[in-house]
Short mmCIF file of C-alpha atoms (C1' of nucleotides) in Angstrom, two decimals:
data_model
loop_
_atom_site.label_atom_id
_atom_site.label_comp_id
_atom_site.label_asym_id
_atom_site.label_seq_id
_atom_site.Cartn_x
_atom_site.Cartn_y
_atom_site.Cartn_z
CA MET A 1 3.79 -94.84 -2.45
CA THR A 2 2.92 -94.09 -6.04
CA GLY A 3 2.81 -90.57 -7.41
CA GLU A 4 -0.34 -88.83 -8.50
CA SER A 5 0.21 -89.40 -12.15
CA GLU A 6 0.55 -93.15 -11.66
CA PHE A 7 -2.57 -93.11 -9.54
CA LEU A 8 -4.36 -91.04 -12.10
CA ASP A 9 -3.48 -93.32 -14.96
CA ALA A 10 -3.99 -96.55 -13.08
CA TYR A 11 -7.44 -95.38 -12.11
CA ASP A 12 -10.18 -97.41 -13.68
CA ALA A 13 -13.55 -95.74 -13.74
CA SER A 14 -15.20 -98.75 -12.17
CA ASP A 15 -12.61 -99.44 -9.50
CA PHE A 16 -13.60 -97.00 -6.80
CA PRO A 17 -16.80 -95.57 -5.50
CA ARG A 18 -17.08 -92.04 -6.72
CA PRO A 19 -19.00 -88.99 -5.53
CA SER A 20 -22.07 -87.76 -7.34
CA VAL A 21 -21.81 -84.31 -8.89
CA ALA A 22 -24.70 -81.87 -8.82
CA VAL A 23 -25.17 -78.24 -9.75
CA ASP A 24 -27.21 -75.91 -7.56
CA VAL A 25 -28.29 -72.57 -8.96
CA ALA A 26 -29.02 -69.47 -6.91
CA LEU A 27 -31.24 -67.19 -8.96
CA VAL A 28 -30.85 -63.78 -7.35
CA THR A 29 -32.85 -60.64 -7.86
CA VAL A 30 -33.57 -57.43 -5.99
CA ALA A 31 -37.16 -56.85 -4.95
CA GLU A 32 -38.30 -54.05 -2.67
CA GLU A 33 -34.78 -53.00 -1.77
CA LYS A 34 -33.88 -56.52 -0.68
CA LEU A 35 -31.78 -59.24 -2.19
CA ALA A 36 -33.90 -62.30 -2.81
CA VAL A 37 -33.21 -65.80 -4.04
CA LEU A 38 -35.40 -68.42 -5.64
CA LEU A 39 -35.90 -71.50 -3.46
CA VAL A 40 -38.00 -74.58 -4.07
CA ARG A 41 -39.69 -76.77 -1.52
CA ARG A 42 -38.43 -80.27 -0.89
CA LYS A 43 -41.01 -83.01 -1.17
CA GLU A 44 -38.89 -85.90 0.02
CA HIS A 45 -36.59 -86.82 2.83
CA PRO A 46 -34.17 -85.70 3.98
CA HIS A 47 -35.16 -82.16 4.95
CA ARG A 48 -38.69 -82.86 3.73
CA GLY A 49 -40.68 -79.63 3.63
CA ALA A 50 -37.57 -77.53 3.89
CA TRP A 51 -36.43 -75.27 1.09
CA GLN A 52 -33.45 -75.63 -1.18
CA LEU A 53 -31.85 -74.13 -4.22
CA PRO A 54 -32.93 -75.61 -7.54
CA GLY A 55 -30.41 -78.26 -8.47
CA GLY A 56 -29.79 -81.35 -10.47
CA PHE A 57 -27.16 -83.93 -11.20
CA VAL A 58 -24.66 -83.33 -13.93
CA GLY A 59 -25.19 -85.50 -16.97
CA ILE A 60 -22.30 -87.61 -18.16
CA ASP A 61 -22.28 -85.76 -21.48
CA GLU A 62 -23.13 -82.35 -20.15
CA SER A 63 -20.75 -79.57 -19.18
CA LEU A 64 -21.15 -77.89 -15.81
CA ASP A 65 -22.26 -74.65 -17.44
CA ASP A 66 -24.84 -76.51 -19.49
CA ALA A 67 -26.15 -78.31 -16.43
CA ALA A 68 -26.60 -74.99 -14.65
CA LYS A 69 -28.46 -73.52 -17.61
CA ARG A 70 -30.69 -76.58 -17.79
CA VAL A 71 -31.58 -76.42 -14.11
CA LEU A 72 -32.39 -72.74 -14.41
CA LEU A 73 -34.53 -73.22 -17.49
CA ASP A 74 -36.39 -76.20 -16.07
CA LYS A 75 -37.30 -74.41 -12.88
CA THR A 76 -37.97 -70.87 -14.10
CA GLY A 77 -38.28 -70.93 -17.84
CA ILE A 78 -35.58 -68.29 -17.82
CA SER A 79 -32.54 -68.36 -20.06
CA GLY A 80 -30.03 -65.91 -21.40
CA VAL A 81 -29.36 -64.21 -18.09
CA PHE A 82 -26.02 -63.58 -16.44
CA THR A 83 -24.89 -66.88 -14.93
CA GLU A 84 -21.53 -67.62 -13.39
CA GLN A 85 -19.91 -70.45 -11.50
CA LEU A 86 -19.59 -69.61 -7.82
CA TYR A 87 -17.78 -72.28 -5.83
CA THR A 88 -17.76 -76.02 -5.36
CA PHE A 89 -19.00 -77.39 -2.08
CA GLY A 90 -17.56 -80.76 -1.28
CA ASP A 91 -17.68 -81.54 2.41
CA VAL A 92 -18.19 -85.23 3.01
CA ASP A 93 -21.33 -84.89 5.10
CA ARG A 94 -23.08 -82.07 3.30
CA ASP A 95 -25.72 -84.48 2.04
CA PRO A 96 -26.83 -87.14 4.51
CA ARG A 97 -27.87 -89.63 1.84
CA THR A 98 -24.70 -90.09 -0.10
CA ARG A 99 -21.61 -88.23 -1.13
CA VAL A 100 -22.67 -85.34 -3.34
CA ILE A 101 -20.32 -82.65 -4.54
CA SER A 102 -22.19 -79.54 -5.57
CA VAL A 103 -20.88 -77.06 -8.10
CA ALA A 104 -22.82 -73.92 -7.24
CA TYR A 105 -23.81 -71.29 -9.80
CA TYR A 106 -25.62 -68.01 -9.45
CA SER A 107 -27.76 -66.07 -11.90
CA LEU A 108 -28.85 -62.45 -11.85
CA VAL A 109 -32.13 -61.25 -13.24
CA GLY A 110 -34.20 -58.09 -12.98
CA ALA A 111 -37.27 -58.36 -10.79
CA GLY A 112 -39.46 -57.61 -13.80
CA ARG A 113 -38.46 -60.76 -15.63
CA LEU A 114 -39.61 -63.08 -12.86
CA GLY A 115 -43.22 -63.62 -13.72
CA ASN A 116 -44.80 -66.97 -13.20
CA LEU A 117 -42.79 -69.25 -10.98
CA HIS A 118 -43.60 -72.90 -10.56
CA ASP A 119 -45.94 -73.70 -7.72
CA ASP A 120 -43.27 -75.01 -5.43
CA GLY A 121 -40.91 -72.09 -5.97
CA ALA A 122 -40.69 -68.88 -3.99
CA LEU A 123 -38.59 -65.74 -4.03
CA VAL A 124 -37.16 -65.45 -0.54
CA PRO A 125 -35.57 -62.30 0.92
CA ILE A 126 -31.99 -62.75 2.09
CA LEU A 127 -30.95 -61.55 5.54
CA VAL A 128 -27.21 -61.07 5.78
CA PRO A 129 -26.00 -61.39 9.38
CA TRP A 130 -22.53 -60.09 8.63
CA SER A 131 -21.19 -56.91 7.15
CA GLY A 132 -18.80 -56.23 4.32
CA GLU A 133 -17.28 -59.31 2.75
CA THR A 134 -16.99 -61.38 5.87
CA GLY A 135 -18.91 -64.27 4.36
CA GLY A 136 -20.77 -67.16 5.90
CA ALA A 137 -24.30 -68.50 5.89
CA VAL A 138 -27.23 -66.13 5.53
CA ASP A 139 -30.77 -66.34 6.85
CA LEU A 140 -33.80 -66.58 4.61
CA ARG A 141 -37.02 -64.96 5.61
CA GLY A 142 -40.39 -66.55 5.09
CA PRO A 143 -43.83 -65.27 5.99
CA ASP A 144 -43.40 -66.50 9.58
CA GLY A 145 -39.83 -65.88 10.53
CA LEU A 146 -36.78 -67.65 9.18
CA ILE A 147 -37.35 -70.64 6.98
CA ASP A 148 -35.83 -74.08 7.18
CA VAL A 149 -33.19 -74.53 4.48
CA ALA A 150 -31.81 -77.90 3.44
CA PHE A 151 -28.18 -79.01 3.20
CA ASP A 152 -25.56 -76.24 3.15
CA HIS A 153 -27.65 -73.99 0.95
CA ARG A 154 -27.65 -71.10 3.43
CA LEU A 155 -23.89 -71.08 3.07
CA ILE A 156 -24.14 -71.22 -0.70
CA VAL A 157 -26.41 -68.18 -0.77
CA GLY A 158 -24.09 -66.41 1.67
CA THR A 159 -21.23 -67.11 -0.70
CA VAL A 160 -23.25 -65.53 -3.52
CA VAL A 161 -23.74 -62.37 -1.49
CA LYS A 162 -20.05 -62.23 -0.71
CA ARG A 163 -19.20 -62.64 -4.38
CA LEU A 164 -21.66 -59.95 -5.42
CA ARG A 165 -20.23 -57.50 -2.92
CA GLY A 166 -16.75 -58.25 -4.13
CA LYS A 167 -17.58 -57.81 -7.79
CA LEU A 168 -19.72 -54.73 -7.35
CA GLY A 169 -16.75 -52.41 -7.42
CA TYR A 170 -15.31 -53.52 -10.72
CA ALA A 171 -17.86 -55.54 -12.67
CA PRO A 172 -21.16 -54.48 -14.26
CA ILE A 173 -23.21 -56.47 -11.76
CA GLY A 174 -25.88 -53.89 -11.04
CA TYR A 175 -27.14 -53.64 -14.61
CA GLU A 176 -28.06 -57.31 -14.63
CA LEU A 177 -30.62 -56.60 -11.93
CA LEU A 178 -32.28 -53.66 -13.67
CA PRO A 179 -34.41 -53.21 -16.77
CA GLY A 180 -32.67 -51.99 -19.91
CA GLU A 181 -33.35 -48.36 -19.06
CA PHE A 182 -32.95 -47.06 -15.55
CA THR A 183 -32.23 -43.95 -13.54
CA LEU A 184 -29.08 -43.28 -11.59
CA HIS A 185 -31.16 -43.42 -8.44
CA GLN A 186 -32.32 -46.95 -9.26
CA LEU A 187 -28.76 -48.01 -9.97
CA GLN A 188 -27.62 -46.58 -6.68
CA ALA A 189 -30.40 -48.40 -4.83
CA ILE A 190 -29.22 -51.67 -6.34
CA HIS A 191 -25.66 -51.00 -5.29
CA GLU A 192 -26.76 -50.12 -1.79
CA THR A 193 -28.86 -53.24 -1.54
CA ILE A 194 -26.01 -55.47 -2.62
CA SER A 195 -23.34 -53.82 -0.52
CA GLY A 196 -25.56 -53.44 2.50
CA ALA A 197 -24.30 -49.88 2.98
CA ARG A 198 -25.46 -46.40 2.07
CA LEU A 199 -23.52 -44.66 -0.66
CA ASN A 200 -22.75 -41.01 -1.22
CA LYS A 201 -25.09 -39.77 -3.92
CA ASP A 202 -22.84 -37.16 -5.53
CA SER A 203 -19.87 -39.42 -5.65
CA PHE A 204 -21.86 -42.36 -6.95
CA ARG A 205 -23.31 -40.29 -9.78
CA ARG A 206 -19.93 -38.90 -10.76
CA ARG A 207 -18.26 -42.26 -10.65
CA MET A 208 -20.90 -43.95 -12.77
CA LEU A 209 -20.98 -41.21 -15.38
CA ALA A 210 -17.21 -41.04 -15.45
CA SER A 211 -17.11 -44.71 -16.40
CA GLY A 212 -18.32 -43.71 -19.85
CA GLU A 213 -20.49 -46.80 -19.98
CA LEU A 214 -23.76 -45.06 -19.18
CA VAL A 215 -25.56 -43.56 -22.14
CA SER A 216 -28.43 -41.17 -21.73
CA THR A 217 -31.43 -42.31 -23.75
CA GLY A 218 -32.77 -38.76 -23.80
CA ARG A 219 -35.95 -40.09 -22.28
CA ARG A 220 -37.12 -39.33 -18.77
CA GLN A 221 -39.29 -40.85 -16.11
CA GLN A 222 -43.04 -40.29 -16.43
CA ASN A 223 -45.59 -39.43 -13.77
CA VAL A 224 -43.30 -39.45 -10.80
CA GLY A 225 -44.60 -36.49 -8.81
CA HIS A 226 -41.33 -34.63 -8.95
CA ARG A 227 -38.69 -33.71 -11.42
CA PRO A 228 -38.22 -36.81 -13.59
CA ALA A 229 -34.80 -38.39 -13.79
CA THR A 230 -33.00 -39.11 -17.04
CA LEU A 231 -33.12 -42.73 -18.16
CA TYR A 232 -29.79 -44.32 -18.93
CA ARG A 233 -28.69 -47.43 -20.72
CA TYR A 234 -25.58 -49.48 -20.00
CA GLU A 235 -23.19 -49.83 -22.90
CA PRO A 236 -19.95 -51.69 -22.29
CA ALA A 237 -16.96 -49.65 -23.43
CA MET B 1 -41.31 -83.37 -16.93
CA THR B 2 -40.41 -83.74 -13.29
CA GLY B 3 -38.91 -80.94 -11.23
CA GLU B 4 -35.36 -80.94 -9.95
CA SER B 5 -36.27 -82.02 -6.48
CA GLU B 6 -38.11 -85.07 -7.74
CA PHE B 7 -35.19 -85.87 -9.96
CA LEU B 8 -32.78 -85.37 -7.11
CA ASP B 9 -34.66 -87.62 -4.76
CA ALA B 10 -35.48 -90.30 -7.29
CA TYR B 11 -31.83 -90.46 -8.19
CA ASP B 12 -30.25 -93.74 -7.26
CA ALA B 13 -26.52 -93.64 -7.03
CA SER B 14 -26.19 -96.67 -9.26
CA ASP B 15 -28.68 -95.61 -11.91
CA PHE B 16 -26.61 -93.30 -14.05
CA PRO B 17 -23.04 -93.10 -15.17
CA ARG B 18 -21.38 -90.35 -13.23
CA PRO B 19 -18.33 -88.22 -13.87
CA SER B 20 -15.10 -88.77 -11.98
CA VAL B 21 -13.98 -85.93 -9.74
CA ALA B 22 -10.35 -84.95 -9.41
CA VAL B 23 -8.47 -82.13 -7.76
CA ASP B 24 -5.55 -80.45 -9.48
CA VAL B 25 -3.24 -78.24 -7.45
CA ALA B 26 -1.21 -75.36 -8.83
CA LEU B 27 1.65 -74.70 -6.45
CA VAL B 28 2.78 -71.18 -7.27
CA THR B 29 5.87 -69.33 -6.19
CA VAL B 30 7.93 -66.40 -7.35
CA ALA B 31 11.47 -67.15 -8.42
CA GLU B 32 13.79 -64.66 -10.09
CA GLU B 33 11.07 -62.08 -10.60
CA LYS B 34 8.87 -64.59 -12.37
CA LEU B 35 5.76 -66.44 -11.38
CA ALA B 36 6.39 -70.16 -11.52
CA VAL B 37 4.26 -73.24 -11.05
CA LEU B 38 5.09 -76.80 -10.14
CA LEU B 39 4.38 -79.28 -12.93
CA VAL B 40 4.98 -83.01 -13.09
CA ARG B 41 5.75 -85.11 -16.12
CA ARG B 42 3.17 -87.54 -17.41
CA LYS B 43 4.37 -91.11 -17.83
CA GLU B 44 1.32 -92.53 -19.51
CA HIS B 45 -1.02 -91.81 -22.35
CA PRO B 46 -2.71 -89.54 -23.13
CA HIS B 47 -0.28 -86.65 -23.41
CA ARG B 48 2.58 -88.97 -22.48
CA GLY B 49 5.71 -86.96 -21.79
CA ALA B 50 3.76 -83.76 -21.47
CA TRP B 51 3.52 -81.86 -18.20
CA GLN B 52 0.57 -81.43 -15.94
CA LEU B 53 -0.42 -80.09 -12.57
CA PRO B 54 -0.21 -82.55 -9.70
CA GLY B 55 -3.63 -84.06 -9.25
CA GLY B 56 -5.60 -86.96 -7.93
CA PHE B 57 -9.08 -88.31 -7.64
CA VAL B 58 -11.23 -87.31 -4.73
CA GLY B 59 -11.80 -90.13 -2.25
CA ILE B 60 -15.34 -91.04 -1.39
CA ASP B 61 -14.75 -90.08 2.24
CA GLU B 62 -12.49 -87.15 1.62
CA SER B 63 -13.48 -83.49 1.36
CA LEU B 64 -12.26 -81.45 -1.58
CA ASP B 65 -9.99 -79.39 0.65
CA ASP B 66 -8.50 -82.54 2.13
CA ALA B 67 -7.94 -84.01 -1.30
CA ALA B 68 -6.05 -80.88 -2.35
CA LYS B 69 -3.90 -80.99 0.77
CA ARG B 70 -3.15 -84.65 0.20
CA VAL B 71 -2.09 -84.10 -3.40
CA LEU B 72 0.16 -81.24 -2.36
CA LEU B 73 1.75 -83.22 0.45
CA ASP B 74 2.29 -86.32 -1.66
CA LYS B 75 4.02 -84.42 -4.42
CA THR B 76 6.03 -81.85 -2.52
CA GLY B 77 6.10 -82.82 1.12
CA ILE B 78 4.72 -79.36 1.79
CA SER B 79 1.80 -78.64 4.09
CA GLY B 80 0.48 -75.72 6.02
CA VAL B 81 0.74 -73.23 3.18
CA PHE B 82 -1.96 -70.94 1.85
CA THR B 83 -4.28 -73.07 -0.26
CA GLU B 84 -7.57 -72.01 -1.78
CA GLN B 85 -10.12 -73.46 -4.15
CA LEU B 86 -9.87 -71.79 -7.55
CA TYR B 87 -12.53 -72.98 -9.98
CA THR B 88 -14.07 -76.18 -11.22
CA PHE B 89 -13.36 -77.20 -14.78
CA GLY B 90 -16.02 -79.42 -16.22
CA ASP B 91 -16.06 -79.38 -19.98
CA VAL B 92 -17.09 -82.72 -21.38
CA ASP B 93 -14.00 -83.27 -23.47
CA ARG B 94 -11.33 -81.88 -21.20
CA ASP B 95 -9.98 -85.39 -20.60
CA PRO B 96 -9.95 -87.67 -23.64
CA ARG B 97 -10.16 -90.87 -21.61
CA THR B 98 -13.33 -90.39 -19.66
CA ARG B 99 -15.43 -87.69 -18.11
CA VAL B 100 -13.38 -86.02 -15.40
CA ILE B 101 -14.45 -82.92 -13.55
CA SER B 102 -11.50 -81.16 -11.97
CA VAL B 103 -11.79 -78.97 -8.91
CA ALA B 104 -8.70 -76.80 -9.19
CA TYR B 105 -6.84 -75.42 -6.17
CA TYR B 106 -3.83 -73.21 -5.89
CA SER B 107 -1.20 -72.88 -3.18
CA LEU B 108 1.29 -70.13 -2.52
CA VAL B 109 4.70 -70.72 -1.05
CA GLY B 110 7.88 -68.73 -0.71
CA ALA B 111 10.68 -69.78 -3.04
CA GLY B 112 12.82 -70.65 -0.04
CA ARG B 113 10.55 -73.43 1.11
CA LEU B 114 10.77 -75.35 -2.13
CA GLY B 115 13.78 -77.50 -1.56
CA ASN B 116 13.88 -81.03 -2.86
CA LEU B 117 11.22 -81.74 -5.44
CA HIS B 118 10.46 -85.22 -6.65
CA ASP B 119 12.41 -86.29 -9.68
CA ASP B 120 9.55 -85.87 -12.09
CA GLY B 121 8.58 -82.41 -10.83
CA ALA B 122 9.79 -79.04 -12.08
CA LEU B 123 9.17 -75.41 -11.28
CA VAL B 124 8.18 -73.82 -14.56
CA PRO B 125 8.09 -70.06 -15.24
CA ILE B 126 4.73 -68.74 -16.33
CA LEU B 127 4.42 -66.51 -19.38
CA VAL B 128 1.23 -64.48 -19.34
CA PRO B 129 0.19 -63.50 -22.87
CA TRP B 130 -2.48 -61.07 -21.70
CA SER B 131 -2.46 -58.00 -19.51
CA GLY B 132 -4.51 -57.02 -16.52
CA GLU B 133 -7.21 -59.45 -15.57
CA THR B 134 -8.18 -60.51 -19.05
CA GLY B 135 -7.70 -64.17 -18.27
CA GLY B 136 -7.12 -67.19 -20.49
CA ALA B 137 -4.49 -69.82 -20.91
CA VAL B 138 -0.85 -69.02 -20.19
CA ASP B 139 2.33 -70.39 -21.67
CA LEU B 140 4.90 -72.34 -19.68
CA ARG B 141 8.55 -72.02 -20.44
CA GLY B 142 10.92 -74.93 -20.42
CA PRO B 143 14.64 -75.04 -21.20
CA ASP B 144 13.92 -75.20 -24.93
CA GLY B 145 10.96 -72.97 -25.58
CA LEU B 146 7.39 -73.55 -24.50
CA ILE B 147 6.57 -76.90 -23.01
CA ASP B 148 3.77 -79.27 -23.86
CA VAL B 149 1.06 -79.17 -21.22
CA ALA B 150 -1.66 -81.78 -20.85
CA PHE B 151 -5.43 -81.31 -20.68
CA ASP B 152 -6.66 -77.80 -19.93
CA HIS B 153 -3.94 -77.12 -17.41
CA ARG B 154 -2.63 -74.05 -19.22
CA LEU B 155 -6.06 -72.54 -18.69
CA ILE B 156 -6.07 -73.58 -15.04
CA VAL B 157 -2.75 -71.85 -14.44
CA GLY B 158 -4.02 -68.81 -16.33
CA THR B 159 -7.01 -68.72 -14.04
CA VAL B 160 -4.68 -68.77 -11.05
CA VAL B 161 -2.82 -65.75 -12.38
CA LYS B 162 -6.08 -63.93 -12.94
CA ARG B 163 -7.21 -64.72 -9.42
CA LEU B 164 -3.90 -63.58 -7.93
CA ARG B 165 -4.06 -60.28 -9.79
CA GLY B 166 -7.60 -59.76 -8.61
CA LYS B 167 -6.84 -60.49 -4.98
CA LEU B 168 -3.60 -58.56 -4.85
CA GLY B 169 -5.35 -55.29 -4.13
CA TYR B 170 -7.29 -56.38 -1.11
CA ALA B 171 -5.90 -59.64 0.27
CA PRO B 172 -2.53 -60.41 1.87
CA ILE B 173 -1.37 -62.49 -1.07
CA GLY B 174 2.15 -61.15 -1.32
CA TYR B 175 3.23 -62.21 2.14
CA GLU B 176 2.55 -65.85 1.35
CA LEU B 177 5.30 -65.70 -1.24
CA LEU B 178 7.93 -64.16 1.01
CA PRO B 179 9.90 -65.31 4.04
CA GLY B 180 8.64 -64.18 7.45
CA GLU B 181 10.79 -61.07 7.37
CA PHE B 182 11.15 -59.00 4.24
CA THR B 183 11.89 -55.53 2.96
CA LEU B 184 9.40 -53.22 1.35
CA HIS B 185 11.40 -53.54 -1.84
CA GLN B 186 10.96 -57.31 -1.85
CA LEU B 187 7.25 -56.93 -1.24
CA GLN B 188 6.97 -54.48 -4.10
CA ALA B 189 8.85 -56.84 -6.40
CA ILE B 190 6.35 -59.59 -5.58
CA HIS B 191 3.44 -57.28 -6.31
CA GLU B 192 4.99 -56.22 -9.59
CA THR B 193 5.61 -59.80 -10.60
CA ILE B 194 2.04 -60.82 -9.89
CA SER B 195 0.40 -57.81 -11.48
CA GLY B 196 2.74 -57.75 -14.43
CA ALA B 197 3.09 -53.98 -14.07
CA ARG B 198 5.55 -51.57 -12.49
CA LEU B 199 4.37 -49.80 -9.35
CA ASN B 200 5.16 -46.39 -7.98
CA LYS B 201 7.68 -46.79 -5.19
CA ASP B 202 6.59 -43.91 -2.98
CA SER B 203 2.95 -44.71 -3.23
CA PHE B 204 3.47 -48.41 -2.67
CA ARG B 205 5.48 -47.78 0.46
CA ARG B 206 2.94 -45.34 1.85
CA ARG B 207 0.04 -47.62 1.10
CA MET B 208 1.64 -50.67 2.72
CA LEU B 209 2.71 -48.83 5.84
CA ALA B 210 -0.67 -47.14 6.12
CA SER B 211 -2.33 -50.55 6.24
CA GLY B 212 -1.00 -50.89 9.75
CA GLU B 213 -0.29 -54.56 9.14
CA LEU B 214 3.44 -54.20 8.60
CA VAL B 215 5.53 -54.25 11.73
CA SER B 216 9.16 -53.24 11.73
CA THR B 217 11.32 -55.91 13.33
CA GLY B 218 14.00 -53.34 14.10
CA ARG B 219 16.40 -55.53 12.16
CA ARG B 220 17.94 -54.59 8.86
CA GLN B 221 19.44 -56.25 5.84
CA GLN B 222 23.07 -57.34 6.11
CA ASN B 223 25.89 -57.04 3.60
CA VAL B 224 23.94 -55.51 0.75
CA GLY B 225 26.40 -53.01 -0.66
CA HIS B 226 24.18 -50.07 0.04
CA ARG B 227 22.04 -48.66 2.77
CA PRO B 228 20.27 -51.68 4.29
CA ALA B 229 16.50 -51.73 4.30
CA THR B 230 14.40 -52.31 7.39
CA LEU B 231 12.97 -55.80 7.72
CA TYR B 232 9.22 -56.00 8.27
CA ARG B 233 6.87 -58.68 9.41
CA TYR B 234 3.23 -59.05 8.37
CA GLU B 235 0.76 -58.99 11.24
CA PRO B 236 -2.92 -59.17 10.38
CA ALA B 237 -4.85 -56.37 12.04
"C1'" DA C 1 35.01 -40.82 -1.44
"C1'" DA C 2 32.01 -43.53 -4.70
"C1'" DA C 3 28.18 -46.46 -5.48
"C1'" DA C 4 23.82 -47.96 -4.64
"C1'" DT C 5 19.62 -48.25 -2.59
"C1'" DA C 6 16.65 -46.72 1.65
"C1'" DG C 7 13.85 -43.43 3.32
"C1'" DT C 8 11.72 -38.45 3.90
"C1'" DG C 9 9.49 -34.17 2.45
"C1'" DT C 10 6.86 -31.58 -0.65
"C1'" DC C 11 4.08 -30.40 -4.57
"C1'" DT C 12 0.37 -31.50 -7.79
"C1'" DG C 13 -3.61 -33.79 -9.80
"C1'" DT C 14 -7.58 -36.68 -9.22
"C1'" DA C 15 -11.52 -38.32 -7.01
"C1'" DA C 16 -14.59 -38.68 -3.01
"C1'" DG C 17 -17.46 -36.51 0.65
"C1'" DA C 18 -20.08 -32.58 2.04
"C1'" DC C 19 -23.01 -28.96 1.15
"C1'" DA C 20 -25.45 -25.32 -1.30
"C1'" DA C 21 -28.08 -23.77 -5.14
"C1'" DT C 22 -30.91 -24.37 -9.08
"C1'" DA C 23 -34.19 -27.17 -12.26
"C1'" DT C 24 -38.39 -29.56 -13.48
"C1'" DA C 25 -42.25 -32.28 -13.35
"C1'" DA C 26 -46.90 -33.52 -10.81
"C1'" DC C 27 -50.29 -31.78 -8.07
"C1'" DG D 1 -47.25 -22.09 -5.72
"C1'" DT D 2 -45.90 -26.42 -3.19
"C1'" DT D 3 -43.65 -30.74 -3.08
"C1'" DA D 4 -40.22 -33.85 -4.08
"C1'" DT D 5 -36.45 -35.34 -6.31
"C1'" DA D 6 -32.93 -34.35 -10.19
"C1'" DT D 7 -28.96 -32.04 -11.47
"C1'" DT D 8 -25.13 -28.78 -11.26
"C1'" DG D 9 -21.45 -26.31 -8.94
"C1'" DT D 10 -18.11 -25.44 -5.33
"C1'" DC D 11 -15.23 -26.38 -1.45
"C1'" DT D 12 -12.53 -29.53 1.34
"C1'" DT D 13 -10.04 -33.64 2.20
"C1'" DA D 14 -7.52 -37.97 1.18
"C1'" DC D 15 -4.42 -40.21 -1.53
"C1'" DA D 16 -1.57 -41.48 -5.62
"C1'" DG D 17 2.17 -40.02 -8.73
"C1'" DA D 18 6.23 -37.35 -9.37
"C1'" DC D 19 10.33 -35.43 -7.95
"C1'" DA D 20 13.97 -33.64 -5.03
"C1'" DC D 21 16.68 -34.42 -1.25
"C1'" DT D 22 18.90 -36.78 2.69
"C1'" DA D 23 20.65 -41.22 5.00
"C1'" DT D 24 23.37 -45.32 5.45
"C1'" DT D 25 25.88 -49.13 4.36
"C1'" DT D 26 29.73 -51.68 1.46
"C1'" DT D 27 33.57 -51.20 -1.33
#
DNA sequence: AAAATAGTGTCTGTAAGACAATATAAC
DNA sequence: GTTATATTGTCTTACAGACACTATTTT
């Protein structure tokens, strides 16, 4: 048996069949107290009529990050938002046509920035059938019950939710889903939506303010029918 | 312009040049209070004589996880250890020969289980030039100063260290690096090695015992020149 | 007995949860 | 004034850090 390095060096690009490499991008936002993801409808077999994450094959002269940005821009016109590699899905049978390895990415964007989607795209609420950071596939709710999702994309979205819950405690995830100025109540709602749990208001407020990364703008809410809350801005330390 | 789904479905496997996909595996252990990783020496250009992580191309009928296990088994004879996907490195120029996307994995194993390595393999101590979870490439120490490492493998190993530090607080990482029975002192030493920081002894002990996942075996250390510590076993709740 | 580390008990400071009281805008 | 939420203050509890003290083995 030869070692890996021999194998690696003896390898000729044309010698062996090789997998295709795609990126799939989960654009996530929070709308009406629910996590939602952008899906597009499939027009061809397999899974014709089902929904999937926007995706595309990786160009031979294109980095993975660039491919993800391109897919996002092509499908939504959005760029410049928080985007991060999630996980690479490589089971042999995940695509029935041919061997496709998918490097999954996720993006976060405030609900306000999602204006005009393409015709075949839809923001779909995510139903998480597990608690905490258990992980696993999620369900996606359409107008008439759960919708049909192609490939392993329910698992990909579930992995996004797991990642978000994990990062919520130590990374500035919530701010990516809010406008530039926001109230502490809005921030808490985002955290509760992501974590799937209610949070203690007093403690949340103290913890956020103690971080030193929230700056009061001096401005306040307008026309809210009750005492208006102070608007804050996020400023990394 | 066509949408992604059209592109995806119109894609014929033979139409476009596609990247190669490899897995690289960082086998990590703790030896003499230092994190160390298994590297192998390159025998061919490029980077001839430099060191790299064990790696191999992904077979067309082989999942990514299986490819990682195969690489690990081929190079070390080890199987059945904690192994997890780390991150996928896909910059265009990371391999000067051709486009290679590397899905990196890492494995954890107790120092005791690393007996007879192949001739061209070496356990190399990791020097982390950043603190906390900053991330970035690490340095690798050979007998005569830092060693020459091929491709972006210093960054891959750095990413492993970052991941380990992140998981240390909530996942049973430490136990993977210890024999089945261990003292609290040994466990603390592992945690300190991974985190790169000293930990409070009292607090560490309380926290570990409070987890309820450490079971006293009733046995104790032998011949240690001082009061022997109780040996514990890790039992997931 | 000396050396060296294991293990226990207690005090203090910090932060979270709970709860009460006050503030401020729209109506 | 009423309503509804914002904001502040206080009390209690849980836990980490610090420190002192006791325990147990080898030499």
